[in-house]
mmCIF file with all atom_site columns, N, CA and C in Angstrom:
data_model
loop_
_atom_site.group_PDB
_atom_site.id
_atom_site.type_symbol
_atom_site.label_atom_id
_atom_site.label_alt_id
_atom_site.label_comp_id
_atom_site.label_asym_id
_atom_site.label_entity_id
_atom_site.label_seq_id
_atom_site.pdbx_PDB_ins_code
_atom_site.Cartn_x
_atom_site.Cartn_y
_atom_site.Cartn_z
_atom_site.occupancy
_atom_site.B_iso_or_equiv
_atom_site.pdbx_formal_charge
_atom_site.auth_seq_id
_atom_site.auth_comp_id
_atom_site.auth_asym_id
_atom_site.auth_atom_id
_atom_site.pdbx_PDB_model_num
ATOM 1   N N  . MET A 1 1  ? 7.948   1.125  -7.742 1.00 54.00 ? 1  MET A N  1
ATOM 2   C CA . MET A 1 1  ? 6.642   0.550  -7.959 1.00 54.00 ? 1  MET A CA 1
ATOM 3   C C  . MET A 1 1  ? 5.842   0.536  -6.660 1.00 54.00 ? 1  MET A C  1
ATOM 4   N N  . ALA A 1 2  ? 6.390   0.016  -5.608 1.00 58.00 ? 2  ALA A N  1
ATOM 5   C CA . ALA A 1 2  ? 5.682   -0.048 -4.331 1.00 58.00 ? 2  ALA A CA 1
ATOM 6   C C  . ALA A 1 2  ? 5.666   1.322  -3.669 1.00 58.00 ? 2  ALA A C  1
ATOM 7   N N  . GLY A 1 3  ? 4.535   1.686  -3.096 1.00 59.00 ? 3  GLY A N  1
ATOM 8   C CA . GLY A 1 3  ? 4.389   3.029  -2.540 1.00 59.00 ? 3  GLY A CA 1
ATOM 9   C C  . GLY A 1 3  ? 4.641   3.156  -1.057 1.00 59.00 ? 3  GLY A C  1
ATOM 10  N N  . HIS A 1 4  ? 4.436   2.108  -0.287 1.00 57.00 ? 4  HIS A N  1
ATOM 11  C CA . HIS A 1 4  ? 4.580   2.206  1.162  1.00 57.00 ? 4  HIS A CA 1
ATOM 12  C C  . HIS A 1 4  ? 5.925   1.650  1.602  1.00 57.00 ? 4  HIS A C  1
ATOM 13  N N  . LYS A 1 5  ? 6.955   2.439  1.369  1.00 61.00 ? 5  LYS A N  1
ATOM 14  C CA . LYS A 1 5  ? 8.307   2.067  1.769  1.00 61.00 ? 5  LYS A CA 1
ATOM 15  C C  . LYS A 1 5  ? 8.879   3.214  2.588  1.00 61.00 ? 5  LYS A C  1
ATOM 16  N N  . ASN A 1 6  ? 9.657   2.879  3.585  1.00 64.00 ? 6  ASN A N  1
ATOM 17  C CA . ASN A 1 6  ? 10.310  3.900  4.398  1.00 64.00 ? 6  ASN A CA 1
ATOM 18  C C  . ASN A 1 6  ? 11.403  4.632  3.633  1.00 64.00 ? 6  ASN A C  1
ATOM 19  N N  . HIS A 1 7  ? 12.034  3.947  2.696  1.00 69.00 ? 7  HIS A N  1
ATOM 20  C CA . HIS A 1 7  ? 13.143  4.520  1.942  1.00 69.00 ? 7  HIS A CA 1
ATOM 21  C C  . HIS A 1 7  ? 12.990  4.157  0.471  1.00 69.00 ? 7  HIS A C  1
ATOM 22  N N  . THR A 1 8  ? 13.145  5.137  -0.385 1.00 72.00 ? 8  THR A N  1
ATOM 23  C CA . THR A 1 8  ? 12.951  4.892  -1.817 1.00 72.00 ? 8  THR A CA 1
ATOM 24  C C  . THR A 1 8  ? 13.998  3.956  -2.412 1.00 72.00 ? 8  THR A C  1
ATOM 25  N N  . GLU A 1 9  ? 15.133  3.810  -1.761 1.00 76.00 ? 9  GLU A N  1
ATOM 26  C CA . GLU A 1 9  ? 16.175  2.935  -2.299 1.00 76.00 ? 9  GLU A CA 1
ATOM 27  C C  . GLU A 1 9  ? 15.902  1.451  -2.043 1.00 76.00 ? 9  GLU A C  1
ATOM 28  N N  . LEU A 1 10 ? 14.868  1.123  -1.277 1.00 73.00 ? 10 LEU A N  1
ATOM 29  C CA . LEU A 1 10 ? 14.536  -0.287 -1.060 1.00 73.00 ? 10 LEU A CA 1
ATOM 30  C C  . LEU A 1 10 ? 14.070  -0.904 -2.370 1.00 73.00 ? 10 LEU A C  1
ATOM 31  N N  . PRO A 1 11 ? 14.412  -2.161 -2.616 1.00 75.00 ? 11 PRO A N  1
ATOM 32  C CA . PRO A 1 11 ? 14.070  -2.783 -3.896 1.00 75.00 ? 11 PRO A CA 1
ATOM 33  C C  . PRO A 1 11 ? 12.580  -3.096 -4.005 1.00 75.00 ? 11 PRO A C  1
ATOM 34  N N  . ASP A 1 12 ? 12.097  -3.210 -5.220 1.00 73.00 ? 12 ASP A N  1
ATOM 35  C CA . ASP A 1 12 ? 10.733  -3.647 -5.494 1.00 73.00 ? 12 ASP A CA 1
ATOM 36  C C  . ASP A 1 12 ? 10.747  -5.146 -5.763 1.00 73.00 ? 12 ASP A C  1
ATOM 37  N N  . THR A 1 13 ? 10.945  -5.895 -4.696 1.00 80.00 ? 13 THR A N  1
ATOM 38  C CA . THR A 1 13 ? 10.996  -7.346 -4.796 1.00 80.00 ? 13 THR A CA 1
ATOM 39  C C  . THR A 1 13 ? 9.629   -7.918 -4.440 1.00 80.00 ? 13 THR A C  1
ATOM 40  N N  . PRO A 1 14 ? 9.403   -9.184 -4.719 1.00 83.00 ? 14 PRO A N  1
ATOM 41  C CA . PRO A 1 14 ? 8.090   -9.772 -4.429 1.00 83.00 ? 14 PRO A CA 1
ATOM 42  C C  . PRO A 1 14 ? 7.636   -9.594 -2.975 1.00 83.00 ? 14 PRO A C  1
ATOM 43  N N  . ASP A 1 15 ? 8.552   -9.594 -2.019 1.00 82.00 ? 15 ASP A N  1
ATOM 44  C CA . ASP A 1 15 ? 8.139   -9.424 -0.630 1.00 82.00 ? 15 ASP A CA 1
ATOM 45  C C  . ASP A 1 15 ? 7.596   -8.021 -0.371 1.00 82.00 ? 15 ASP A C  1
ATOM 46  N N  . VAL A 1 16 ? 8.134   -7.026 -1.045 1.00 77.00 ? 16 VAL A N  1
ATOM 47  C CA . VAL A 1 16 ? 7.626   -5.658 -0.910 1.00 77.00 ? 16 VAL A CA 1
ATOM 48  C C  . VAL A 1 16 ? 6.236   -5.570 -1.515 1.00 77.00 ? 16 VAL A C  1
ATOM 49  N N  . LEU A 1 17 ? 6.059   -6.189 -2.648 1.00 79.00 ? 17 LEU A N  1
ATOM 50  C CA . LEU A 1 17 ? 4.751   -6.178 -3.294 1.00 79.00 ? 17 LEU A CA 1
ATOM 51  C C  . LEU A 1 17 ? 3.727   -6.959 -2.471 1.00 79.00 ? 17 LEU A C  1
ATOM 52  N N  . ALA A 1 18 ? 4.135   -8.048 -1.861 1.00 86.00 ? 18 ALA A N  1
ATOM 53  C CA . ALA A 1 18 ? 3.248   -8.814 -0.986 1.00 86.00 ? 18 ALA A CA 1
ATOM 54  C C  . ALA A 1 18 ? 2.857   -7.973 0.229  1.00 86.00 ? 18 ALA A C  1
ATOM 55  N N  . PHE A 1 19 ? 3.821   -7.201 0.764  1.00 84.00 ? 19 PHE A N  1
ATOM 56  C CA . PHE A 1 19 ? 3.523   -6.312 1.881  1.00 84.00 ? 19 PHE A CA 1
ATOM 57  C C  . PHE A 1 19 ? 2.470   -5.282 1.474  1.00 84.00 ? 19 PHE A C  1
ATOM 58  N N  . ASN A 1 20 ? 2.638   -4.687 0.298  1.00 83.00 ? 20 ASN A N  1
ATOM 59  C CA . ASN A 1 20 ? 1.661   -3.692 -0.176 1.00 83.00 ? 20 ASN A CA 1
ATOM 60  C C  . ASN A 1 20 ? 0.274   -4.305 -0.322 1.00 83.00 ? 20 ASN A C  1
ATOM 61  N N  . ASP A 1 21 ? 0.209   -5.511 -0.839 1.00 89.00 ? 21 ASP A N  1
ATOM 62  C CA . ASP A 1 21 ? -1.074  -6.190 -0.975 1.00 89.00 ? 21 ASP A CA 1
ATOM 63  C C  . ASP A 1 21 ? -1.722  -6.394 0.394  1.00 89.00 ? 21 ASP A C  1
ATOM 64  N N  . ALA A 1 22 ? -0.938  -6.853 1.355  1.00 93.00 ? 22 ALA A N  1
ATOM 65  C CA . ALA A 1 22 ? -1.451  -7.055 2.705  1.00 93.00 ? 22 ALA A CA 1
ATOM 66  C C  . ALA A 1 22 ? -1.888  -5.730 3.331  1.00 93.00 ? 22 ALA A C  1
ATOM 67  N N  . TYR A 1 23 ? -1.109  -4.687 3.096  1.00 92.00 ? 23 TYR A N  1
ATOM 68  C CA . TYR A 1 23 ? -1.423  -3.364 3.650  1.00 92.00 ? 23 TYR A CA 1
ATOM 69  C C  . TYR A 1 23 ? -2.762  -2.868 3.109  1.00 92.00 ? 23 TYR A C  1
ATOM 70  N N  . LEU A 1 24 ? -2.944  -2.974 1.812  1.00 93.00 ? 24 LEU A N  1
ATOM 71  C CA . LEU A 1 24 ? -4.190  -2.492 1.206  1.00 93.00 ? 24 LEU A CA 1
ATOM 72  C C  . LEU A 1 24 ? -5.397  -3.315 1.647  1.00 93.00 ? 24 LEU A C  1
ATOM 73  N N  . THR A 1 25 ? -5.210  -4.617 1.805  1.00 97.00 ? 25 THR A N  1
ATOM 74  C CA . THR A 1 25 ? -6.285  -5.481 2.300  1.00 97.00 ? 25 THR A CA 1
ATOM 75  C C  . THR A 1 25 ? -6.663  -5.088 3.718  1.00 97.00 ? 25 THR A C  1
ATOM 76  N N  . GLU A 1 26 ? -5.672  -4.873 4.561  1.00 97.00 ? 26 GLU A N  1
ATOM 77  C CA . GLU A 1 26 ? -5.936  -4.461 5.946  1.00 97.00 ? 26 GLU A CA 1
ATOM 78  C C  . GLU A 1 26 ? -6.532  -3.062 6.010  1.00 97.00 ? 26 GLU A C  1
ATOM 79  N N  . PHE A 1 27 ? -6.116  -2.182 5.107  1.00 97.00 ? 27 PHE A N  1
ATOM 80  C CA . PHE A 1 27 ? -6.688  -0.840 5.079  1.00 97.00 ? 27 PHE A CA 1
ATOM 81  C C  . PHE A 1 27 ? -8.190  -0.925 4.839  1.00 97.00 ? 27 PHE A C  1
ATOM 82  N N  . GLU A 1 28 ? -8.610  -1.731 3.889  1.00 98.00 ? 28 GLU A N  1
ATOM 83  C CA . GLU A 1 28 ? -10.041 -1.885 3.600  1.00 98.00 ? 28 GLU A CA 1
ATOM 84  C C  . GLU A 1 28 ? -10.792 -2.414 4.821  1.00 98.00 ? 28 GLU A C  1
ATOM 85  N N  . ALA A 1 29 ? -10.218 -3.396 5.511  1.00 98.00 ? 29 ALA A N  1
ATOM 86  C CA . ALA A 1 29 ? -10.861 -3.951 6.704  1.00 98.00 ? 29 ALA A CA 1
ATOM 87  C C  . ALA A 1 29 ? -10.914 -2.917 7.828  1.00 98.00 ? 29 ALA A C  1
ATOM 88  N N  . ALA A 1 30 ? -9.829  -2.200 8.030  1.00 98.00 ? 30 ALA A N  1
ATOM 89  C CA . ALA A 1 30 ? -9.788  -1.180 9.080  1.00 98.00 ? 30 ALA A CA 1
ATOM 90  C C  . ALA A 1 30 ? -10.745 -0.042 8.762  1.00 98.00 ? 30 ALA A C  1
ATOM 91  N N  . LEU A 1 31 ? -10.855 0.317  7.501  1.00 98.00 ? 31 LEU A N  1
ATOM 92  C CA . LEU A 1 31 ? -11.786 1.359  7.092  1.00 98.00 ? 31 LEU A CA 1
ATOM 93  C C  . LEU A 1 31 ? -13.214 0.952  7.419  1.00 98.00 ? 31 LEU A C  1
ATOM 94  N N  . ALA A 1 32 ? -13.575 -0.270 7.123  1.00 98.00 ? 32 ALA A N  1
ATOM 95  C CA . ALA A 1 32 ? -14.929 -0.758 7.394  1.00 98.00 ? 32 ALA A CA 1
ATOM 96  C C  . ALA A 1 32 ? -15.240 -0.799 8.889  1.00 98.00 ? 32 ALA A C  1
ATOM 97  N N  . ALA A 1 33 ? -14.227 -1.021 9.712  1.00 98.00 ? 33 ALA A N  1
ATOM 98  C CA . ALA A 1 33 ? -14.428 -1.136 11.164 1.00 98.00 ? 33 ALA A CA 1
ATOM 99  C C  . ALA A 1 33 ? -14.277 0.186  11.905 1.00 98.00 ? 33 ALA A C  1
ATOM 100 N N  . SER A 1 34 ? -13.790 1.203  11.235 1.00 98.00 ? 34 SER A N  1
ATOM 101 C CA . SER A 1 34 ? -13.499 2.475  11.903 1.00 98.00 ? 34 SER A CA 1
ATOM 102 C C  . SER A 1 34 ? -14.676 3.440  11.830 1.00 98.00 ? 34 SER A C  1
ATOM 103 N N  . HIS A 1 35 ? -14.739 4.298  12.844 1.00 97.00 ? 35 HIS A N  1
ATOM 104 C CA . HIS A 1 35 ? -15.781 5.324  12.911 1.00 97.00 ? 35 HIS A CA 1
ATOM 105 C C  . HIS A 1 35 ? -15.206 6.726  12.772 1.00 97.00 ? 35 HIS A C  1
ATOM 106 N N  . SER A 1 36 ? -13.901 6.820  12.646 1.00 98.00 ? 36 SER A N  1
ATOM 107 C CA . SER A 1 36 ? -13.258 8.129  12.514 1.00 98.00 ? 36 SER A CA 1
ATOM 108 C C  . SER A 1 36 ? -11.892 7.955  11.863 1.00 98.00 ? 36 SER A C  1
ATOM 109 N N  . ALA A 1 37 ? -11.353 9.069  11.406 1.00 98.00 ? 37 ALA A N  1
ATOM 110 C CA . ALA A 1 37 ? -10.015 9.047  10.824 1.00 98.00 ? 37 ALA A CA 1
ATOM 111 C C  . ALA A 1 37 ? -8.988  8.577  11.857 1.00 98.00 ? 37 ALA A C  1
ATOM 112 N N  . GLY A 1 38 ? -9.143  9.033  13.086 1.00 97.00 ? 38 GLY A N  1
ATOM 113 C CA . GLY A 1 38 ? -8.207  8.638  14.146 1.00 97.00 ? 38 GLY A CA 1
ATOM 114 C C  . GLY A 1 38 ? -8.209  7.142  14.395 1.00 97.00 ? 38 GLY A C  1
ATOM 115 N N  . GLU A 1 39 ? -9.394  6.537  14.384 1.00 98.00 ? 39 GLU A N  1
ATOM 116 C CA . GLU A 1 39 ? -9.478  5.083  14.563 1.00 98.00 ? 39 GLU A CA 1
ATOM 117 C C  . GLU A 1 39 ? -8.797  4.353  13.412 1.00 98.00 ? 39 GLU A C  1
ATOM 118 N N  . LEU A 1 40 ? -9.016  4.840  12.209 1.00 98.00 ? 40 LEU A N  1
ATOM 119 C CA . LEU A 1 40 ? -8.406  4.204  11.035 1.00 98.00 ? 40 LEU A CA 1
ATOM 120 C C  . LEU A 1 40 ? -6.887  4.294  11.092 1.00 98.00 ? 40 LEU A C  1
ATOM 121 N N  . VAL A 1 41 ? -6.380  5.472  11.402 1.00 97.00 ? 41 VAL A N  1
ATOM 122 C CA . VAL A 1 41 ? -4.929  5.657  11.502 1.00 97.00 ? 41 VAL A CA 1
ATOM 123 C C  . VAL A 1 41 ? -4.361  4.765  12.606 1.00 97.00 ? 41 VAL A C  1
ATOM 124 N N  . ALA A 1 42 ? -5.016  4.744  13.754 1.00 97.00 ? 42 ALA A N  1
ATOM 125 C CA . ALA A 1 42 ? -4.527  3.923  14.872 1.00 97.00 ? 42 ALA A CA 1
ATOM 126 C C  . ALA A 1 42 ? -4.509  2.445  14.508 1.00 97.00 ? 42 ALA A C  1
ATOM 127 N N  . ALA A 1 43 ? -5.542  1.987  13.831 1.00 98.00 ? 43 ALA A N  1
ATOM 128 C CA . ALA A 1 43 ? -5.602  0.572  13.440 1.00 98.00 ? 43 ALA A CA 1
ATOM 129 C C  . ALA A 1 43 ? -4.474  0.221  12.480 1.00 98.00 ? 43 ALA A C  1
ATOM 130 N N  . MET A 1 44 ? -4.229  1.087  11.521 1.00 97.00 ? 44 MET A N  1
ATOM 131 C CA . MET A 1 44 ? -3.170  0.808  10.552 1.00 97.00 ? 44 MET A CA 1
ATOM 132 C C  . MET A 1 44 ? -1.787  0.893  11.188 1.00 97.00 ? 44 MET A C  1
ATOM 133 N N  . LYS A 1 45 ? -1.588  1.839  12.072 1.00 96.00 ? 45 LYS A N  1
ATOM 134 C CA . LYS A 1 45 ? -0.281  1.949  12.736 1.00 96.00 ? 45 LYS A CA 1
ATOM 135 C C  . LYS A 1 45 ? -0.033  0.758  13.652 1.00 96.00 ? 45 LYS A C  1
ATOM 136 N N  . GLN A 1 46 ? -1.105  0.236  14.255 1.00 96.00 ? 46 GLN A N  1
ATOM 137 C CA . GLN A 1 46 ? -0.951  -0.943 15.111 1.00 96.00 ? 46 GLN A CA 1
ATOM 138 C C  . GLN A 1 46 ? -0.580  -2.162 14.274 1.00 96.00 ? 46 GLN A C  1
ATOM 139 N N  . LYS A 1 47 ? -1.223  -2.325 13.130 1.00 96.00 ? 47 LYS A N  1
ATOM 140 C CA . LYS A 1 47 ? -0.948  -3.487 12.275 1.00 96.00 ? 47 LYS A CA 1
ATOM 141 C C  . LYS A 1 47 ? 0.373   -3.365 11.522 1.00 96.00 ? 47 LYS A C  1
ATOM 142 N N  . PHE A 1 48 ? 0.736   -2.125 11.151 1.00 93.00 ? 48 PHE A N  1
ATOM 143 C CA . PHE A 1 48 ? 1.922   -1.905 10.321 1.00 93.00 ? 48 PHE A CA 1
ATOM 144 C C  . PHE A 1 48 ? 2.765   -0.752 10.873 1.00 93.00 ? 48 PHE A C  1
ATOM 145 N N  . PRO A 1 49 ? 3.344   -0.922 12.050 1.00 91.00 ? 49 PRO A N  1
ATOM 146 C CA . PRO A 1 49 ? 4.120   0.182  12.639 1.00 91.00 ? 49 PRO A CA 1
ATOM 147 C C  . PRO A 1 49 ? 5.355   0.560  11.816 1.00 91.00 ? 49 PRO A C  1
ATOM 148 N N  . GLN A 1 50 ? 5.843   -0.355 10.999 1.00 84.00 ? 50 GLN A N  1
ATOM 149 C CA . GLN A 1 50 ? 7.037   -0.108 10.194 1.00 84.00 ? 50 GLN A CA 1
ATOM 150 C C  . GLN A 1 50 ? 6.734   0.553  8.855  1.00 84.00 ? 50 GLN A C  1
ATOM 151 N N  . ALA A 1 51 ? 5.465   0.753  8.523  1.00 83.00 ? 51 ALA A N  1
ATOM 152 C CA . ALA A 1 51 ? 5.111   1.258  7.189  1.00 83.00 ? 51 ALA A CA 1
ATOM 153 C C  . ALA A 1 51 ? 5.571   2.688  6.954  1.00 83.00 ? 51 ALA A C  1
ATOM 154 N N  . GLY A 1 52 ? 5.569   3.509  7.977  1.00 78.00 ? 52 GLY A N  1
ATOM 155 C CA . GLY A 1 52 ? 5.961   4.902  7.787  1.00 78.00 ? 52 GLY A CA 1
ATOM 156 C C  . GLY A 1 52 ? 4.917   5.676  7.011  1.00 78.00 ? 52 GLY A C  1
ATOM 157 N N  . LEU A 1 53 ? 5.305   6.785  6.449  1.00 79.00 ? 53 LEU A N  1
ATOM 158 C CA . LEU A 1 53 ? 4.427   7.634  5.653  1.00 79.00 ? 53 LEU A CA 1
ATOM 159 C C  . LEU A 1 53 ? 3.168   8.041  6.423  1.00 79.00 ? 53 LEU A C  1
ATOM 160 N N  . ASP A 1 54 ? 3.348   8.416  7.678  1.00 89.00 ? 54 ASP A N  1
ATOM 161 C CA . ASP A 1 54 ? 2.221   8.781  8.535  1.00 89.00 ? 54 ASP A CA 1
ATOM 162 C C  . ASP A 1 54 ? 1.396   9.919  7.947  1.00 89.00 ? 54 ASP A C  1
ATOM 163 N N  . ARG A 1 55 ? 2.046   10.855 7.333  1.00 92.00 ? 55 ARG A N  1
ATOM 164 C CA . ARG A 1 55 ? 1.332   12.002 6.765  1.00 92.00 ? 55 ARG A CA 1
ATOM 165 C C  . ARG A 1 55 ? 0.368   11.568 5.662  1.00 92.00 ? 55 ARG A C  1
ATOM 166 N N  . ILE A 1 56 ? 0.793   10.656 4.832  1.00 91.00 ? 56 ILE A N  1
ATOM 167 C CA . ILE A 1 56 ? -0.066  10.154 3.756  1.00 91.00 ? 56 ILE A CA 1
ATOM 168 C C  . ILE A 1 56 ? -1.226  9.354  4.335  1.00 91.00 ? 56 ILE A C  1
ATOM 169 N N  . LEU A 1 57 ? -0.966  8.536  5.343  1.00 94.00 ? 57 LEU A N  1
ATOM 170 C CA . LEU A 1 57 ? -2.020  7.766  5.990  1.00 94.00 ? 57 LEU A CA 1
ATOM 171 C C  . LEU A 1 57 ? -3.047  8.704  6.611  1.00 94.00 ? 57 LEU A C  1
ATOM 172 N N  . SER A 1 58 ? -2.596  9.722  7.305  1.00 95.00 ? 58 SER A N  1
ATOM 173 C CA . SER A 1 58 ? -3.511  10.681 7.934  1.00 95.00 ? 58 SER A CA 1
ATOM 174 C C  . SER A 1 58 ? -4.339  11.423 6.890  1.00 95.00 ? 58 SER A C  1
ATOM 175 N N  . PHE A 1 59 ? -3.701  11.834 5.814  1.00 95.00 ? 59 PHE A N  1
ATOM 176 C CA . PHE A 1 59 ? -4.405  12.524 4.732  1.00 95.00 ? 59 PHE A CA 1
ATOM 177 C C  . PHE A 1 59 ? -5.480  11.623 4.131  1.00 95.00 ? 59 PHE A C  1
ATOM 178 N N  . THR A 1 60 ? -5.125  10.374 3.862  1.00 96.00 ? 60 THR A N  1
ATOM 179 C CA . THR A 1 60 ? -6.065  9.436  3.272  1.00 96.00 ? 60 THR A CA 1
ATOM 180 C C  . THR A 1 60 ? -7.234  9.155  4.212  1.00 96.00 ? 60 THR A C  1
ATOM 181 N N  . ALA A 1 61 ? -6.938  8.950  5.479  1.00 97.00 ? 61 ALA A N  1
ATOM 182 C CA . ALA A 1 61 ? -8.000  8.692  6.454  1.00 97.00 ? 61 ALA A CA 1
ATOM 183 C C  . ALA A 1 61 ? -8.962  9.881  6.534  1.00 97.00 ? 61 ALA A C  1
ATOM 184 N N  . ALA A 1 62 ? -8.429  11.084 6.487  1.00 97.00 ? 62 ALA A N  1
ATOM 185 C CA . ALA A 1 62 ? -9.266  12.289 6.549  1.00 97.00 ? 62 ALA A CA 1
ATOM 186 C C  . ALA A 1 62 ? -10.195 12.387 5.348  1.00 97.00 ? 62 ALA A C  1
ATOM 187 N N  . ARG A 1 63 ? -9.784  11.858 4.217  1.00 97.00 ? 63 ARG A N  1
ATOM 188 C CA . ARG A 1 63 ? -10.637 11.884 3.024  1.00 97.00 ? 63 ARG A CA 1
ATOM 189 C C  . ARG A 1 63 ? -11.868 10.973 3.200  1.00 97.00 ? 63 ARG A C  1
ATOM 190 N N  . PHE A 1 64 ? -11.701 9.892  3.949  1.00 97.00 ? 64 PHE A N  1
ATOM 191 C CA . PHE A 1 64 ? -12.806 8.993  4.200  1.00 97.00 ? 64 PHE A CA 1
ATOM 192 C C  . PHE A 1 64 ? -13.699 9.466  5.348  1.00 97.00 ? 64 PHE A C  1
ATOM 193 N N  . PHE A 1 65 ? -13.129 10.259 6.255  1.00 96.00 ? 65 PHE A N  1
ATOM 194 C CA . PHE A 1 65 ? -13.866 10.759 7.416  1.00 96.00 ? 65 PHE A CA 1
ATOM 195 C C  . PHE A 1 65 ? -13.709 12.276 7.523  1.00 96.00 ? 65 PHE A C  1
ATOM 196 N N  . PRO A 1 66 ? -14.315 13.019 6.600  1.00 90.00 ? 66 PRO A N  1
ATOM 197 C CA . PRO A 1 66 ? -14.180 14.478 6.681  1.00 90.00 ? 66 PRO A CA 1
ATOM 198 C C  . PRO A 1 66 ? -14.951 15.023 7.878  1.00 90.00 ? 66 PRO A C  1
ATOM 199 N N  . ASN A 1 67 ? -14.507 16.122 8.385  1.00 78.00 ? 67 ASN A N  1
ATOM 200 C CA . ASN A 1 67 ? -15.184 16.727 9.558  1.00 78.00 ? 67 ASN A CA 1
ATOM 201 C C  . ASN A 1 67 ? -16.458 17.386 9.141  1.00 78.00 ? 67 ASN A C  1
#
C-alpha cells in the first residue's frame, strides 16, 4: 500500500502510512518553495534522507520543473 519504502517487505503499518502522509505534505511545501527540480529534490532529501527511491523523486521533480 505505501509507496515510499526502501524495501517492499516492510509492513504497511500505521507508522508507514503516517510517514507517507508526512512525506506528501512536505513535498507540497517543498514544491511551493522551490524554483527548480534540483531545489525540490534537495529539500526532500534533507527532510527525508531515509526515504530512498531517488530516481522516482528526481523524475517527479522534473515533471514540475521541465527544462
